[in-house]
mmCIF file of C-alpha atoms in Angstrom:
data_model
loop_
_atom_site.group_PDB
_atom_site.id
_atom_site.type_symbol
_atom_site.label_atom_id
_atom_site.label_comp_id
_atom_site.label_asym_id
_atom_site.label_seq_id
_atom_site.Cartn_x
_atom_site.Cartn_y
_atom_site.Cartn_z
ATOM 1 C CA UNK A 1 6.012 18.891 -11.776
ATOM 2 C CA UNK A 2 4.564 19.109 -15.301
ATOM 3 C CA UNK A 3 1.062 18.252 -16.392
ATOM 4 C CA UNK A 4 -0.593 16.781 -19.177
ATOM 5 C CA UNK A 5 -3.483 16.587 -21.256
ATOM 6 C CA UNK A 6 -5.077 13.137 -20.600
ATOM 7 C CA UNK A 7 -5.521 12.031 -23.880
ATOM 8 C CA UNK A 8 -7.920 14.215 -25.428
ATOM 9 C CA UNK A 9 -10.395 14.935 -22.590
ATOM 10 C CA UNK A 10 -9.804 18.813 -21.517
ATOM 11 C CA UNK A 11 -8.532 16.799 -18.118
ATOM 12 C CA UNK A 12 -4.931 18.264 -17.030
ATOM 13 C CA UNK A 13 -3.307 15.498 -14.631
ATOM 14 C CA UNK A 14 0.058 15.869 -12.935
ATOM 15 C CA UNK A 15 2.767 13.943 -14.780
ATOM 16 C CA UNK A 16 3.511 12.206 -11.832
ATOM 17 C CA UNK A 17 -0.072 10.514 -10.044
ATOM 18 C CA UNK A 18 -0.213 8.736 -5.686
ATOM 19 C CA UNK A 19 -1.332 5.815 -6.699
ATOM 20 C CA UNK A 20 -2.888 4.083 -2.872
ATOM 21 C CA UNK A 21 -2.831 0.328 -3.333
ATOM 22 C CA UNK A 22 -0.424 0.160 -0.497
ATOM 23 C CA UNK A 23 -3.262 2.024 1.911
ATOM 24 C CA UNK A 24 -5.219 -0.158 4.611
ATOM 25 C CA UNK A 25 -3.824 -3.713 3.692
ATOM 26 C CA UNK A 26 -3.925 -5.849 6.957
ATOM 27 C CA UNK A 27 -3.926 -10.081 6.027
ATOM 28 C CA UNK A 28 -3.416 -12.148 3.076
ATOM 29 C CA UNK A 29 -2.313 -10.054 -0.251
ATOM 30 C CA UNK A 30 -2.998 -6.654 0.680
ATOM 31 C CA UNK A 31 -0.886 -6.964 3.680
ATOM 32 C CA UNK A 32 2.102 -7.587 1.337
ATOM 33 C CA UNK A 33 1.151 -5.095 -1.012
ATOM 34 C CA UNK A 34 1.350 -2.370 2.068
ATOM 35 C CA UNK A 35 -0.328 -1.750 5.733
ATOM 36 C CA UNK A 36 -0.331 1.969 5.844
ATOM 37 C CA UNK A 37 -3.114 3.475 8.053
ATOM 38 C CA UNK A 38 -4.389 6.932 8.250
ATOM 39 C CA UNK A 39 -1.957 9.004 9.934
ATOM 40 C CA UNK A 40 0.745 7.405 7.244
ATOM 41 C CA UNK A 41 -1.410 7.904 4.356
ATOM 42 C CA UNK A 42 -1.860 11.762 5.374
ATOM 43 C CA UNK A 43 1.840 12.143 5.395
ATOM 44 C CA UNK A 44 2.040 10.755 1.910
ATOM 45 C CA UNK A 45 -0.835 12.677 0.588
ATOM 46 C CA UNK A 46 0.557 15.582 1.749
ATOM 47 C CA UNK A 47 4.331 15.286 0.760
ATOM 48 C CA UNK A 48 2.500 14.407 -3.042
ATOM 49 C CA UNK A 49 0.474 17.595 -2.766
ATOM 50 C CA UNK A 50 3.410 19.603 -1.639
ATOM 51 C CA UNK A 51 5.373 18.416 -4.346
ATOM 52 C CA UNK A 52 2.702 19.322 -7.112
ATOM 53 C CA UNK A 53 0.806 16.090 -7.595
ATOM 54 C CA UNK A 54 -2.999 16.765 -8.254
ATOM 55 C CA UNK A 55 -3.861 13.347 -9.599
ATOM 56 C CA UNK A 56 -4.451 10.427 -6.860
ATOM 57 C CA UNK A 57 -5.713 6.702 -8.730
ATOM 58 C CA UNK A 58 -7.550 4.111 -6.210
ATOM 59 C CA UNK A 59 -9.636 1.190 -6.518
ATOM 60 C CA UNK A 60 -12.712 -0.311 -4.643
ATOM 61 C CA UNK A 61 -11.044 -3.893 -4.325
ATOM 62 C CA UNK A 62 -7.817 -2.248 -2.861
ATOM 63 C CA UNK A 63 -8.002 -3.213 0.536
ATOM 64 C CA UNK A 64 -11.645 -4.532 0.127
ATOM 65 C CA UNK A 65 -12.459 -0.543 0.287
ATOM 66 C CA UNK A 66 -9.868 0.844 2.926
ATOM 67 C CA UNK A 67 -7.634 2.345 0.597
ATOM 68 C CA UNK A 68 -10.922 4.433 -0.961
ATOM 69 C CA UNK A 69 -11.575 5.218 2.662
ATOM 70 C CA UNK A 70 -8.354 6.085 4.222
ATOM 71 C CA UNK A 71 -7.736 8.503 0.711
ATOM 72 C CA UNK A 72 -11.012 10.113 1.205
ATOM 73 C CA UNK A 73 -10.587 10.622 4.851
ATOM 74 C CA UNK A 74 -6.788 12.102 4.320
ATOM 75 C CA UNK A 75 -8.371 14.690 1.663
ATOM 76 C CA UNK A 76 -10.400 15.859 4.286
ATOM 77 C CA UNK A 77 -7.756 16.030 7.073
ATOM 78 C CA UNK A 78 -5.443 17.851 4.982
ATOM 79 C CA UNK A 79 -8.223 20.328 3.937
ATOM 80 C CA UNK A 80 -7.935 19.839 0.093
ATOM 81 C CA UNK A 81 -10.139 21.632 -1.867
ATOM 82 C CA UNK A 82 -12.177 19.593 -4.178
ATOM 83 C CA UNK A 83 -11.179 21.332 -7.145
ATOM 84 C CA UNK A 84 -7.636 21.215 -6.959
ATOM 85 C CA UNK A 85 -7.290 17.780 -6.828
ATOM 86 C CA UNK A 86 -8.291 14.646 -9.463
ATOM 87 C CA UNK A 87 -9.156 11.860 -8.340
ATOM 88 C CA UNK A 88 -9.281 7.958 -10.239
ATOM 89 C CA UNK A 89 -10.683 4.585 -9.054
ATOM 90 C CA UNK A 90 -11.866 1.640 -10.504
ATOM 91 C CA UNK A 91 -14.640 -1.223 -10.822
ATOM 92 C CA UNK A 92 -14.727 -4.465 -11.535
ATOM 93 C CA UNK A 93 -13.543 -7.125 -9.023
ATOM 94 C CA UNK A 94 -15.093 -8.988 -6.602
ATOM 95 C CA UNK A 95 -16.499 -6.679 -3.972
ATOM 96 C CA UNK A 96 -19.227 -9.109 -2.224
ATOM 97 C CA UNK A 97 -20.450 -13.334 -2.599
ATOM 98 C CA UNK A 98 -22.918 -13.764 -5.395
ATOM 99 C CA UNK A 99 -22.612 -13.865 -9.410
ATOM 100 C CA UNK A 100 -23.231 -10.215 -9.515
ATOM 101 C CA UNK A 101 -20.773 -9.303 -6.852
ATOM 102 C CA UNK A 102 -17.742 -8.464 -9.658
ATOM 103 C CA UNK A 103 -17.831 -7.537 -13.157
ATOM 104 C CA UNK A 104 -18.631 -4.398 -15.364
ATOM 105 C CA UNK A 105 -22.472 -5.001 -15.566
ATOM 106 C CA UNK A 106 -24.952 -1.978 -15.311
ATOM 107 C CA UNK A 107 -25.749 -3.599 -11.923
ATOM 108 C CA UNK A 108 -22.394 -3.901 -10.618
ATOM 109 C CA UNK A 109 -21.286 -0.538 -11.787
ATOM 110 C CA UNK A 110 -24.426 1.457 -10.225
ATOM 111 C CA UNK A 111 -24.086 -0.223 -7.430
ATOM 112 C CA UNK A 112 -20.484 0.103 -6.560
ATOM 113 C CA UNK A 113 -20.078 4.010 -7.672
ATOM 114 C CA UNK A 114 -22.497 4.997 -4.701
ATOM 115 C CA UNK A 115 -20.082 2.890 -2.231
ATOM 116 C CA UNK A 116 -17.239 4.307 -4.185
ATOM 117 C CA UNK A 117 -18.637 8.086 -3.209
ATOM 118 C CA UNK A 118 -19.382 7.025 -0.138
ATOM 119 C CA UNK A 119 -16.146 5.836 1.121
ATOM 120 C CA UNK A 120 -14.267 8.789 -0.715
ATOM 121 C CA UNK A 121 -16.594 10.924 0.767
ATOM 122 C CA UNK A 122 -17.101 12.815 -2.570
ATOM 123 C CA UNK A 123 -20.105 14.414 -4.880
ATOM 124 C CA UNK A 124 -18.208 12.963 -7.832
ATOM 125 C CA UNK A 125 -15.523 10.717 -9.252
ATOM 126 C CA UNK A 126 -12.668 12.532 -11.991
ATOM 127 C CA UNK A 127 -12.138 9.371 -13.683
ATOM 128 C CA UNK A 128 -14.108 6.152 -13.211
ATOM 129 C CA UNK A 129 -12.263 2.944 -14.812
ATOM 130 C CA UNK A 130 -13.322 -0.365 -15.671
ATOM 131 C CA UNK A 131 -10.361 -2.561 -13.873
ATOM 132 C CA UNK A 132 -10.166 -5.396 -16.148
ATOM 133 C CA UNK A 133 -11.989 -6.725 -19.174
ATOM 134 C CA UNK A 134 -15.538 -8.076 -18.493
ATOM 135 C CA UNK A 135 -16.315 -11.306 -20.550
ATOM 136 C CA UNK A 136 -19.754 -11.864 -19.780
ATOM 137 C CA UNK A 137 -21.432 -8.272 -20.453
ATOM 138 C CA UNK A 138 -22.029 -6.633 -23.506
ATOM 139 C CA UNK A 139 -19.239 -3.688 -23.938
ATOM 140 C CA UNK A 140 -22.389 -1.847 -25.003
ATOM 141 C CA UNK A 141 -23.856 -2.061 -21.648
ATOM 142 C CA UNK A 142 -20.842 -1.406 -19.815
ATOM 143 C CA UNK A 143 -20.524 1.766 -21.994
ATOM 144 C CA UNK A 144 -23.899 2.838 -21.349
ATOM 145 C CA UNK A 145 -23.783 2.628 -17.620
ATOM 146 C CA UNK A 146 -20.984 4.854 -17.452
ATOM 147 C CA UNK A 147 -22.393 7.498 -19.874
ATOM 148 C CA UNK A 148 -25.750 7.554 -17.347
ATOM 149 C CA UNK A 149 -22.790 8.341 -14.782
ATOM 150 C CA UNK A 150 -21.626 10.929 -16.826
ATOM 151 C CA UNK A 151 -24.644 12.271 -17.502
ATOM 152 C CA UNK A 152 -25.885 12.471 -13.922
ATOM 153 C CA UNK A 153 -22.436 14.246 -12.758
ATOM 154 C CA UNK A 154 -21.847 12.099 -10.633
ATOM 155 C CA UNK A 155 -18.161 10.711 -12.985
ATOM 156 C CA UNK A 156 -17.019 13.338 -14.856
ATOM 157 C CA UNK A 157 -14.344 11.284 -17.534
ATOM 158 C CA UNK A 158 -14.545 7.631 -18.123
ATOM 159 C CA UNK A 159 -11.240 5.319 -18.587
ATOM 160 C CA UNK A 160 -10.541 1.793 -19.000
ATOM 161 C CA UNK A 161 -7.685 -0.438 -17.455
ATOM 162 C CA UNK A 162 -5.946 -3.918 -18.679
ATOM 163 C CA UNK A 163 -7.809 -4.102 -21.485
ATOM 164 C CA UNK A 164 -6.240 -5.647 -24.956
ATOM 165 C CA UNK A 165 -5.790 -2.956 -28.023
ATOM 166 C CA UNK A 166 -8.653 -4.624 -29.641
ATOM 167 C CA UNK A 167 -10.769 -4.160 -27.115
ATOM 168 C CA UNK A 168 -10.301 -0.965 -26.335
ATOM 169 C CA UNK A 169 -10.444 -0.397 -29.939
ATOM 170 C CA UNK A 170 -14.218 -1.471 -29.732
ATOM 171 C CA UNK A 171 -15.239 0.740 -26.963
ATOM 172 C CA UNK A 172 -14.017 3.899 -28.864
ATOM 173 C CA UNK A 173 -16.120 3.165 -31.964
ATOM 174 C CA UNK A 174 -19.082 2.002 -29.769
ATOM 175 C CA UNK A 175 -18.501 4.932 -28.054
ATOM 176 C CA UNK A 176 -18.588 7.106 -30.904
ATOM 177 C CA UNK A 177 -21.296 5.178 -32.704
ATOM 178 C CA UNK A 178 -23.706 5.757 -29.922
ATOM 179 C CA UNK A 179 -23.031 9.433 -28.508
ATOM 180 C CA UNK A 180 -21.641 8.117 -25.305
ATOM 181 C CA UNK A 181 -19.291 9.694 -23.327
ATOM 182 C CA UNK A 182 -15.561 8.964 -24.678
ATOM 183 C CA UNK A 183 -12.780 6.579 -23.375
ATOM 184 C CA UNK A 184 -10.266 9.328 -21.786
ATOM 185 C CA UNK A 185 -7.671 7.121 -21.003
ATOM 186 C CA UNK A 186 -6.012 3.671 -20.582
ATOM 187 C CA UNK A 187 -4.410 2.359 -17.334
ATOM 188 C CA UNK A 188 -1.890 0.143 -18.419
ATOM 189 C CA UNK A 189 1.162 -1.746 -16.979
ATOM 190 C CA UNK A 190 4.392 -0.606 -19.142
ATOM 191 C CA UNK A 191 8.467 -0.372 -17.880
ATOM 192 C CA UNK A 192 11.208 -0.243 -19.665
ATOM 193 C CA UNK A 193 12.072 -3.819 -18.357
ATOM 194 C CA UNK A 194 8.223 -4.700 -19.878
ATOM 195 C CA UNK A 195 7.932 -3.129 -22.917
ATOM 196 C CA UNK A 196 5.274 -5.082 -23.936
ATOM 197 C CA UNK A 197 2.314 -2.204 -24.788
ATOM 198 C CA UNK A 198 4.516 -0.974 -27.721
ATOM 199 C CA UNK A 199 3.390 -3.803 -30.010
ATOM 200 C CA UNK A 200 -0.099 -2.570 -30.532
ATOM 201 C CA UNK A 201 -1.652 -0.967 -27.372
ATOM 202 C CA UNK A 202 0.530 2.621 -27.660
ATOM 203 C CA UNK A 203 -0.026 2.968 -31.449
ATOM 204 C CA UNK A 204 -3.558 2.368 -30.912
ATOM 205 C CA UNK A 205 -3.529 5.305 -28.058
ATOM 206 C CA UNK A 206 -1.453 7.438 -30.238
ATOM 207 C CA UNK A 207 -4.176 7.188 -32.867
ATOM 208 C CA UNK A 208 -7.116 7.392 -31.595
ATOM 209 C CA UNK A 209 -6.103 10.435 -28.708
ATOM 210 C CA UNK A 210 -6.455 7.731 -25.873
ATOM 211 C CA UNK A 211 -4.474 8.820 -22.711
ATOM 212 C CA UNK A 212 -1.814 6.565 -20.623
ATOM 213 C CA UNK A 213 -1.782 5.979 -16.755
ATOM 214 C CA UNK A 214 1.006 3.592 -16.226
ATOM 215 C CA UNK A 215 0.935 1.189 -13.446
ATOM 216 C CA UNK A 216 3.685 -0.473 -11.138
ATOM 217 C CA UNK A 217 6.622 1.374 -13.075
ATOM 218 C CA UNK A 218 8.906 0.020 -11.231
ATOM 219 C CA UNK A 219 8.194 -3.555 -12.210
ATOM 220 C CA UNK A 220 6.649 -4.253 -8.572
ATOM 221 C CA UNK A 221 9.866 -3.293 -7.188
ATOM 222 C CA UNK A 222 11.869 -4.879 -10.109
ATOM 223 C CA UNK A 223 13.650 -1.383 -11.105
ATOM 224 C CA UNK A 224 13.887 -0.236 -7.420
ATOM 225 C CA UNK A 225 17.913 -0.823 -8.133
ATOM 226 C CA UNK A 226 17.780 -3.511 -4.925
ATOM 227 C CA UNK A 227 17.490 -6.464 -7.763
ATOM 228 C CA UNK A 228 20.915 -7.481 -9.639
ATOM 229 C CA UNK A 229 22.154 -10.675 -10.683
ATOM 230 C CA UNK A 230 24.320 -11.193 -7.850
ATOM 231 C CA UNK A 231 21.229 -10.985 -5.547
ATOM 232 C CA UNK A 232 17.459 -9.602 -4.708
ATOM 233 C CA UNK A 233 17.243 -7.455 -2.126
ATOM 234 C CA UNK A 234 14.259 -7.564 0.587
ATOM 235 C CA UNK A 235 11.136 -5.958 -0.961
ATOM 236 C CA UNK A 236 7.867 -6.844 -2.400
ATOM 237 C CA UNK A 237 8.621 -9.153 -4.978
ATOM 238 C CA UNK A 238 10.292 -11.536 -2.504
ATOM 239 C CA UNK A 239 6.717 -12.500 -1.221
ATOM 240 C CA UNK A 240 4.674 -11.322 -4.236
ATOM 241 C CA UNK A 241 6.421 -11.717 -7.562
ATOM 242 C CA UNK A 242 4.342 -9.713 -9.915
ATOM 243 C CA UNK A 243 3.964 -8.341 -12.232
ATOM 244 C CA UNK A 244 5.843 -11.189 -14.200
ATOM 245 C CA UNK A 245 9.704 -9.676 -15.802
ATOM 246 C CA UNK A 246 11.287 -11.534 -18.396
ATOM 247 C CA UNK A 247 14.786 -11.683 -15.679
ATOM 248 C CA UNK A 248 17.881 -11.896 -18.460
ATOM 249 C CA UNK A 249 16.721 -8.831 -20.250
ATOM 250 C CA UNK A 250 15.368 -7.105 -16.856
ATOM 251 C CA UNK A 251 18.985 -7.298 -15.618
ATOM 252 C CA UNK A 252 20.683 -6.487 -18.821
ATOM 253 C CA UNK A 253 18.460 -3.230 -18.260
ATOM 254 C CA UNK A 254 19.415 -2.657 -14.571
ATOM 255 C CA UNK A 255 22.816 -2.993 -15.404
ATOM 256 C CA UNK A 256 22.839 -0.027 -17.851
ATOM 257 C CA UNK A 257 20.349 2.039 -15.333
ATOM 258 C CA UNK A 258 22.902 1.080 -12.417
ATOM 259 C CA UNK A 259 25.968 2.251 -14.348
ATOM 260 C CA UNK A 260 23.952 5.814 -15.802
ATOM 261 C CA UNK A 261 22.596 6.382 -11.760
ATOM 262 C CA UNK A 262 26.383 6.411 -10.863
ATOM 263 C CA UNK A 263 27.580 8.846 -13.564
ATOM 264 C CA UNK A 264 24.324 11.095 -12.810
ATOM 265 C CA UNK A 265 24.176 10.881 -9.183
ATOM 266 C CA UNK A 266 20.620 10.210 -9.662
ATOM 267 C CA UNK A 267 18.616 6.954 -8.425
ATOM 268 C CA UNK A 268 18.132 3.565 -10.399
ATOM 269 C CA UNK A 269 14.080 3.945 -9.445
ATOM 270 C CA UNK A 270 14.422 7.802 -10.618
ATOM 271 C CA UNK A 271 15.937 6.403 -13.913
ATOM 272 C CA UNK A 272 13.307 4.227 -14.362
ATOM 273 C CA UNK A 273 10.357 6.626 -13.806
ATOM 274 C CA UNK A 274 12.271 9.292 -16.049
ATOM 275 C CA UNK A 275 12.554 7.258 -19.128
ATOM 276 C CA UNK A 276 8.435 6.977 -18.962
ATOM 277 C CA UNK A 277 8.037 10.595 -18.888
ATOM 278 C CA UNK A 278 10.153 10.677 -21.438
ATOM 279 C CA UNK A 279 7.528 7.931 -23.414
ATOM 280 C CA UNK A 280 5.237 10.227 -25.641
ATOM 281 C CA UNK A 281 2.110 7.939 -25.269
ATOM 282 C CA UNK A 282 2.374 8.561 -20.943
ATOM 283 C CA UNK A 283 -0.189 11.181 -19.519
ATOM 284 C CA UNK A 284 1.249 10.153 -15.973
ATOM 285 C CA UNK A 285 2.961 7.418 -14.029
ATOM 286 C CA UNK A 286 1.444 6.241 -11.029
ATOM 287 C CA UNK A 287 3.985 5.634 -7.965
ATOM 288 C CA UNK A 288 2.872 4.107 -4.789
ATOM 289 C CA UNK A 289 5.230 3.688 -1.816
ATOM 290 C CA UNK A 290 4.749 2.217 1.872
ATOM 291 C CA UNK A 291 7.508 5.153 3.439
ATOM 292 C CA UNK A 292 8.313 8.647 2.638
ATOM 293 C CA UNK A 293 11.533 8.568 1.548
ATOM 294 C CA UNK A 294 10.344 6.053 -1.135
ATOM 295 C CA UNK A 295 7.926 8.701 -2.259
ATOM 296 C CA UNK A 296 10.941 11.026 -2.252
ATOM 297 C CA UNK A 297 13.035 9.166 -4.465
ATOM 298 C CA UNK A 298 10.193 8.749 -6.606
ATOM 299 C CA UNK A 299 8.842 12.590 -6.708
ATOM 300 C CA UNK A 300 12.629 12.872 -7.953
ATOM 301 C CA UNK A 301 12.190 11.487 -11.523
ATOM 302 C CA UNK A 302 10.347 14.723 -12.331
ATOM 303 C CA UNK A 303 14.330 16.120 -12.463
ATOM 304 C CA UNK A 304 15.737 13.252 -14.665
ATOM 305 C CA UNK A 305 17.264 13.884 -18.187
ATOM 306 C CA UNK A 306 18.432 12.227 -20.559
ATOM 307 C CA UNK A 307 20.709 12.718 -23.501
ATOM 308 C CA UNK A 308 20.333 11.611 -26.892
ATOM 309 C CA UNK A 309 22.756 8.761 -26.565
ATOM 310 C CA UNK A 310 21.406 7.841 -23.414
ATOM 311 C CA UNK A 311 18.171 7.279 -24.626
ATOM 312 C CA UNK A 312 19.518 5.059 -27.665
ATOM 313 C CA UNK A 313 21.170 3.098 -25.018
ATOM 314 C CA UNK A 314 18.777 2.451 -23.427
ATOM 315 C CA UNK A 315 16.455 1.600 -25.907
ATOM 316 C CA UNK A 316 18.865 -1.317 -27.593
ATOM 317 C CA UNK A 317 19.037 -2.617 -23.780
ATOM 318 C CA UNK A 318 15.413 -3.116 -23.969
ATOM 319 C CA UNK A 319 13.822 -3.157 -26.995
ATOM 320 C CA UNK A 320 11.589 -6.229 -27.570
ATOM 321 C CA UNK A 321 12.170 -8.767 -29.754
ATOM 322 C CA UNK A 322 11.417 -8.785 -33.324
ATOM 323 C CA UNK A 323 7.556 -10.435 -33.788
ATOM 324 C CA UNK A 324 5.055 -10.535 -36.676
ATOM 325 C CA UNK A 325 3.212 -8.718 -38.155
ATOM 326 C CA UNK A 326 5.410 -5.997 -36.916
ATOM 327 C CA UNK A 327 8.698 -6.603 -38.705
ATOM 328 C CA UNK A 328 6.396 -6.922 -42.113
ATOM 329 C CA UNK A 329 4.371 -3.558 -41.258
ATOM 330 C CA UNK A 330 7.805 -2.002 -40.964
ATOM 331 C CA UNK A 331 9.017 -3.654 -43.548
ATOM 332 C CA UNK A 332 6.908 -2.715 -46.325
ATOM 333 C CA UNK A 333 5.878 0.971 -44.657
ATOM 334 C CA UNK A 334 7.975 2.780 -46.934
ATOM 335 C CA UNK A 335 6.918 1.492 -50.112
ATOM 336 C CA UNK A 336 4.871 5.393 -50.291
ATOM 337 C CA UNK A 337 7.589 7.124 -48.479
ATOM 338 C CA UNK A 338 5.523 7.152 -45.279
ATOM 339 C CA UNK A 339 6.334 7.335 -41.541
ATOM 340 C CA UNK A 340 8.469 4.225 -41.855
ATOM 341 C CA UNK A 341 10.596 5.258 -44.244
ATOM 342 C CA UNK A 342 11.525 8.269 -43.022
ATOM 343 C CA UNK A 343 13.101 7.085 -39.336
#
């Protein structure tokens, strides 16, 4: 296991983070998503520890709060010390009836860090993220609430999640502007079969030091190597088809994975995973599972390589399609010999 920087916080996260939305579903979407209780989330936990993982990302709508609970709870059971281990969650969604039951108000955000810390049974958060972008309130008083977090200790680094380059864009100079604590890092949903970030979100990170948690790798289950032309396996996607994979070039991609996991001996999920770490812009990749040996296979992307030619592969097998303006800022970047002229 290798760690990272994230972004340019002094915060050094595993390369590889547990991410827990599959802990304490029961009914409805959650249920789908995963059921595991206590004793099966310990396991996990554990097997993520023992493998070198020190970063574990959560949410308070996961499981309407379980999944903060039942991570919390397994920290304690397995005796972790505090220090050795970072852990994420998030705010925004709907956590109780009213209009200021959701969102990334002052209110909302006060109010939902203290059940946050209670559930997790913890003095602080690592990294507190905004789950989605926030229409209604000010980014200036989202920003502000979490710097008054900062301030009081109780969130040490602040991140942001699903948000559009622009917007993100905005809370860094905000940030700046005002003195407020910075934006460590984005949580994002990138893949190789959904390379969709690469258009403006990862040069934005790149230049302005922003770190990248990637979410659902795997494409929801998409890259798991169980989904070919000829069929789709049982998983999650047959009852929850998300996040949404443009199919033609997803399987041109798994057909290049499939054929490199044979001559490698290594997985079509491990594959997958690998080719993120191998993404500059990634701090860590977040993989969830609902049984150990998932986990396993996952924790197993840390060993993936890739040759040169492998890598051009599979970039031609996935590389988005051409769009504006981003054929006509490559096209006239080298008229001063810059970065664009010399690939």
């Amino acid at each position: 296991m290798r760690f990272n920087q994230l972004g340019r916080s002094g915060l050094i996260v595993s390369e590889l983070c547990l991410g827990t939305m599959t802990f304490g579903g029961q009914e409805g979407m959650w249920g789908r998503i995963g059921q595991l209780q206590q004793e099966e989330a310990d396991g996990l936990v554990k097997a993520a520890l023992d493998a070198g993982i020190n970063f574990f990302d959560t949410a308070n709508v996961y499981s309407e709060g379980r999944s903060e609970t039942i991570l919390g709870q397994s920290l304690k059971n397995l005796g972790v010390r505090r220090e050795e281990v970072v852990i994420a969650t998030k705010v925004l969604g709907r956590m109780h009836e009213g209009p200021n039951g959701a969102g990334a108000s002052r209110g909302h955000i006060l109010d939902q860090v203290r059940a946050s810390l209670d559930r997790l049974q913890l003095d602080h958060i690592d990294l507190y993220q905004i789950h989605g972008f926030d229409e209604t309130t000010p980014i200036e008083e989202t920003l502000y609430a979490l710097d008054s977090l900062v301030r009081r200790g109780v969130v040490r680094y602040i991140g942001l999640s699903n948000w559009a380059a622009w917007q993100v864009m905005k809370a860094v100079g905000i940030a700046a502007a005002r003195g407020y604590a910075p934006i460590a890092s984005l949580q994002a949903y990138y893949t190789i079969a959904g390379r969709d970030l690469e258009r403006d979100v990862v040069p934005m990170l790149k230049s302005e030091g922003v770190g990248l948690m990637v979410w659902s790798p795997l494409a929801g289950g998409f890259l798991s190597g169980k989904y070919t032309r000829e069929g789709e396996g049982e998983g999650r996607r047959a009852g929850f088809d998300f996040p949404p994979v443009d199919k033609e070039r997803g399987y041109d991609v798994v057909d290049v994975l499939r054929e490199l996991s044979a001559a490698k001996g290594q997985s079509v999920a491990q594959l997958a995973l690998g080719w993120l770490l191998h993404q500059p812009a990634v701090s860590s990749v977040i993989v969830g599972a609902k049984r150990a040996d998932q986990l396993a296979d996952n924790l197993g992307a840390v060993d993936v390589s890739f040759t040169a030619e492998e890598l051009a592969r599979l970039d031609a097998v996935s590389k988005l399609p051409a769009e504006y303006p981003g054929w006509m800022i490559e096209r006239q970047g080298g008229y001063r010999g810059g970065p664009s002229a010399r690939r």
